[in-house]
Short mmCIF file of C-alpha atoms in Angstrom, two decimals:
data_model
loop_
_atom_site.label_atom_id
_atom_site.label_comp_id
_atom_site.label_asym_id
_atom_site.label_seq_id
_atom_site.Cartn_x
_atom_site.Cartn_y
_atom_site.Cartn_z
CA ASP A 1 -21.77 39.05 30.96
CA VAL A 2 -24.88 41.04 30.34
CA LYS A 3 -25.21 42.32 26.85
CA VAL A 4 -27.39 45.24 25.83
CA THR A 5 -27.31 45.78 22.10
CA GLN A 6 -28.59 48.85 20.30
CA SER A 7 -29.11 48.16 16.63
CA SER A 8 -27.51 51.36 15.23
CA ARG A 9 -24.56 53.40 16.45
CA TYR A 10 -25.31 56.36 14.16
CA LEU A 11 -28.48 57.50 12.50
CA VAL A 12 -29.30 60.51 10.38
CA LYS A 13 -32.98 61.28 9.78
CA ARG A 14 -34.94 64.11 8.33
CA THR A 15 -37.37 66.33 10.24
CA GLY A 16 -40.86 64.67 10.33
CA GLU A 17 -39.64 61.17 9.74
CA LYS A 18 -40.78 58.32 11.99
CA VAL A 19 -37.69 56.81 13.71
CA PHE A 20 -37.31 53.52 15.53
CA LEU A 21 -34.47 52.88 17.89
CA GLU A 22 -34.11 49.21 18.85
CA CYS A 23 -32.57 47.68 21.98
CA VAL A 24 -32.17 44.02 22.84
CA GLN A 25 -30.82 42.50 26.08
CA ASP A 26 -29.84 38.88 26.54
CA MET A 27 -30.16 38.50 30.37
CA ASP A 28 -33.90 38.05 30.73
CA HIS A 29 -34.09 41.42 32.61
CA GLU A 30 -37.62 42.66 33.48
CA ASN A 31 -36.73 46.31 33.49
CA MET A 32 -35.61 48.27 30.48
CA PHE A 33 -34.99 52.01 30.05
CA TRP A 34 -34.41 54.63 27.41
CA TYR A 35 -32.28 57.64 28.24
CA ARG A 36 -31.08 60.56 26.18
CA GLN A 37 -27.70 62.10 26.88
CA ASP A 38 -26.96 65.73 26.16
CA PRO A 39 -23.77 67.69 27.10
CA GLY A 40 -24.09 69.19 30.54
CA LEU A 41 -27.49 67.65 31.15
CA GLY A 42 -26.37 64.16 31.90
CA LEU A 43 -28.82 61.30 31.27
CA ARG A 44 -32.52 62.07 31.31
CA LEU A 45 -35.04 59.28 31.37
CA ILE A 46 -37.53 59.15 28.55
CA TYR A 47 -39.48 56.01 29.18
CA PHE A 48 -39.12 52.72 31.07
CA SER A 49 -40.80 49.35 31.17
CA TYR A 50 -41.14 46.92 34.05
CA ASP A 51 -42.54 44.10 32.02
CA VAL A 52 -43.73 43.08 28.62
CA LYS A 53 -46.44 45.42 27.29
CA MET A 54 -45.95 47.68 30.26
CA LYS A 55 -44.50 51.18 29.99
CA GLU A 56 -44.09 54.21 32.27
CA LYS A 57 -43.27 57.77 31.37
CA GLY A 58 -39.92 59.05 32.52
CA ASP A 59 -38.94 62.70 32.96
CA ILE A 60 -39.04 63.75 29.35
CA PRO A 61 -41.52 61.54 27.45
CA GLU A 62 -42.88 64.32 25.11
CA GLY A 63 -42.31 63.48 21.43
CA TYR A 64 -41.53 59.84 22.10
CA SER A 65 -43.34 56.53 22.51
CA VAL A 66 -42.14 53.00 23.29
CA SER A 67 -42.98 49.41 22.54
CA ARG A 68 -42.26 46.33 24.59
CA GLU A 69 -43.84 43.32 22.83
CA LYS A 70 -41.09 40.89 23.89
CA LYS A 71 -39.20 40.80 27.15
CA GLU A 72 -35.81 41.13 25.48
CA ARG A 73 -36.69 44.02 23.23
CA PHE A 74 -37.55 47.64 24.03
CA SER A 75 -38.07 50.06 21.15
CA LEU A 76 -38.07 53.88 21.26
CA ILE A 77 -40.20 55.53 18.62
CA LEU A 78 -40.05 59.10 17.52
CA GLU A 79 -43.29 59.62 15.73
CA SER A 80 -42.21 62.76 13.93
CA ALA A 81 -38.54 63.51 14.40
CA SER A 82 -37.54 67.11 15.17
CA THR A 83 -34.12 68.77 15.35
CA ASN A 84 -34.35 69.09 19.12
CA GLN A 85 -34.31 65.32 19.29
CA THR A 86 -30.79 65.17 17.95
CA SER A 87 -28.95 63.48 20.79
CA MET A 88 -27.25 60.37 22.09
CA TYR A 89 -29.80 57.70 23.07
CA LEU A 90 -28.90 55.06 25.61
CA CYS A 91 -30.76 51.90 26.42
CA ALA A 92 -30.37 50.12 29.73
CA SER A 93 -31.69 47.07 31.47
CA THR A 94 -31.74 45.63 34.96
CA SER A 95 -33.50 43.03 36.96
CA PRO A 96 -35.13 43.70 40.30
CA GLY A 97 -34.89 41.26 43.23
CA ARG A 98 -31.27 40.41 42.76
CA GLY A 99 -30.37 41.42 46.21
CA TYR A 100 -29.67 44.98 47.15
CA ASN A 101 -27.77 45.95 44.12
CA SER A 102 -29.39 45.99 40.68
CA PRO A 103 -27.29 48.28 38.57
CA LEU A 104 -28.23 49.36 35.12
CA HIS A 105 -26.42 47.74 32.20
CA PHE A 106 -26.09 50.08 29.25
CA GLY A 107 -25.81 49.62 25.54
CA ASN A 108 -23.24 51.55 23.56
CA GLY A 109 -25.71 54.21 22.51
CA THR A 110 -27.21 55.44 19.22
CA ARG A 111 -26.21 58.94 18.09
CA LEU A 112 -29.21 60.33 16.26
CA THR A 113 -28.95 63.42 14.12
CA VAL A 114 -32.18 65.04 12.82
CA THR A 115 -31.66 67.44 9.94
CA GLY B 1 -37.88 66.47 42.69
CA GLU B 2 -34.52 64.76 42.59
CA ASP B 3 -31.50 66.72 41.51
CA VAL B 4 -27.91 65.50 41.15
CA GLU B 5 -25.10 67.86 40.46
CA GLN B 6 -21.46 67.46 39.42
CA SER B 7 -18.74 69.77 38.27
CA LEU B 8 -18.19 69.64 34.51
CA PHE B 9 -14.47 69.09 34.26
CA LEU B 10 -11.40 67.93 36.10
CA SER B 11 -7.87 67.89 34.95
CA VAL B 12 -5.26 65.78 36.74
CA ARG B 13 -1.69 64.65 36.15
CA GLU B 14 -0.92 60.94 35.67
CA GLY B 15 0.00 59.34 38.98
CA ASP B 16 -1.88 61.88 41.06
CA SER B 17 -5.18 61.31 42.81
CA SER B 18 -8.47 62.48 41.28
CA VAL B 19 -11.48 63.45 43.37
CA ILE B 20 -14.81 63.78 41.65
CA ASN B 21 -17.66 65.28 43.69
CA CYS B 22 -21.41 64.96 43.49
CA THR B 23 -24.28 66.42 45.43
CA TYR B 24 -27.86 65.13 45.52
CA THR B 25 -31.11 66.26 47.05
CA ASP B 26 -33.27 63.17 47.59
CA SER B 27 -32.85 62.09 51.18
CA SER B 28 -34.60 58.81 50.49
CA SER B 29 -31.80 57.61 48.23
CA THR B 30 -30.99 53.96 48.82
CA TYR B 31 -28.03 53.42 46.61
CA LEU B 32 -25.52 55.79 44.99
CA TYR B 33 -23.56 54.82 41.97
CA TRP B 34 -20.54 55.86 39.95
CA TYR B 35 -20.56 55.14 36.26
CA LYS B 36 -17.72 55.60 33.72
CA GLN B 37 -18.30 56.44 30.08
CA GLU B 38 -15.36 56.12 27.70
CA PRO B 39 -15.56 57.82 24.24
CA GLY B 40 -18.09 56.23 21.99
CA ALA B 41 -19.28 53.72 24.62
CA GLY B 42 -22.22 53.33 26.92
CA LEU B 43 -21.97 53.71 30.67
CA GLN B 44 -20.12 51.12 32.72
CA LEU B 45 -20.77 50.65 36.45
CA LEU B 46 -17.65 51.42 38.41
CA THR B 47 -18.80 51.10 41.96
CA TYR B 48 -21.73 51.81 44.29
CA ILE B 49 -22.45 52.52 47.93
CA PHE B 50 -25.42 51.81 50.10
CA SER B 51 -26.83 54.81 51.86
CA ASN B 52 -26.07 53.46 55.38
CA MET B 53 -22.35 53.31 54.61
CA ASP B 54 -19.94 56.24 54.69
CA MET B 55 -17.03 54.72 52.84
CA LYS B 56 -16.30 51.95 50.37
CA GLN B 57 -12.90 51.07 48.88
CA ASP B 58 -12.36 48.95 45.85
CA GLN B 59 -8.76 48.77 44.66
CA ARG B 60 -7.89 52.27 43.40
CA LEU B 61 -11.37 53.59 43.92
CA THR B 62 -12.62 55.09 47.23
CA VAL B 63 -16.22 56.27 47.55
CA LEU B 64 -17.11 58.61 50.39
CA LEU B 65 -20.70 59.41 51.33
CA ASN B 66 -21.74 62.18 53.66
CA LYS B 67 -25.44 61.51 54.05
CA LYS B 68 -26.07 64.53 56.17
CA ASP B 69 -24.68 66.89 53.54
CA LYS B 70 -25.93 64.70 50.67
CA HIS B 71 -22.46 64.68 49.23
CA LEU B 72 -20.77 61.80 47.39
CA SER B 73 -17.20 61.71 46.14
CA LEU B 74 -15.09 59.29 44.11
CA ARG B 75 -11.37 59.21 44.60
CA ILE B 76 -9.20 57.51 42.06
CA ALA B 77 -5.68 56.77 43.35
CA ASP B 78 -2.66 56.78 41.00
CA THR B 79 -4.71 58.09 38.08
CA GLN B 80 -3.81 56.62 34.70
CA THR B 81 -4.36 57.87 31.13
CA GLY B 82 -6.99 55.08 30.81
CA ASP B 83 -9.03 56.84 33.52
CA SER B 84 -9.77 59.71 31.12
CA ALA B 85 -13.51 59.50 30.67
CA ILE B 86 -16.78 61.04 31.81
CA TYR B 87 -17.86 60.03 35.24
CA PHE B 88 -21.51 60.08 36.28
CA CYS B 89 -22.93 59.73 39.69
CA ALA B 90 -26.45 58.47 40.04
CA GLU B 91 -28.85 57.97 42.92
CA LYS B 92 -31.57 55.41 43.28
CA ALA B 93 -34.49 56.22 45.44
CA ALA B 94 -37.83 54.39 44.84
CA GLY B 95 -37.86 51.40 42.51
CA ASN B 96 -35.09 50.98 39.92
CA LYS B 97 -35.25 54.45 38.54
CA LEU B 98 -31.91 56.23 38.63
CA THR B 99 -31.32 59.97 38.52
CA PHE B 100 -28.03 60.96 36.96
CA GLY B 101 -25.74 63.94 37.36
CA GLY B 102 -24.56 65.86 34.34
CA GLY B 103 -21.23 64.03 34.28
CA THR B 104 -17.69 65.13 35.08
CA ARG B 105 -15.18 64.96 32.24
CA VAL B 106 -11.82 63.82 33.62
CA LEU B 107 -8.70 64.55 31.60
CA VAL B 108 -5.52 62.80 32.64
CA LYS B 109 -2.37 64.58 31.47
CA PRO B 110 0.84 62.51 31.06
#
């Protein structure tokens, strides 16, 4: 079974703090993604990575950056947290080339509150 | 750009069938997915359908795809209380990037 692990379930940070959200997957997946989930808006893609040290902007990258130094780990960084970044953050991974179906496997999410 | 829409809420009695609807705009979609999210958890893949199919059945789940109207539905037969969750449809066009709908919260009443 694929396991995607997010290091924290709940985080509370202050405005202006630098925040790191960590995600690790154990299936040697090339592709990793960070989404945020807000009520009524579904999941919106922040950043994704197709390989180590590679990153691509998603739909809402402003205020975020990412790091992919190792294949299994994909970090989301909030350089200076703001209250509008209070949200549920979901990490996902997948591997291309596995036939026609390469679904995303999700972690359990990190609920971040910025006060 | 891509846009995927779902109704926000569905209430159904235990034992009845549930039908969750989804519309999308990207005609180049290759795969469409249904994910389930239980409280406090991440998203779990329920089922998927390739864009050249119009129906797929998997035990209690039936997926219908009307490609002409860009309409996707998920039918859950004999709905159980354990089916209470948020259901997301998602489409995959180019690459492995998915676009998700806003999610439909399904409440199953005993």
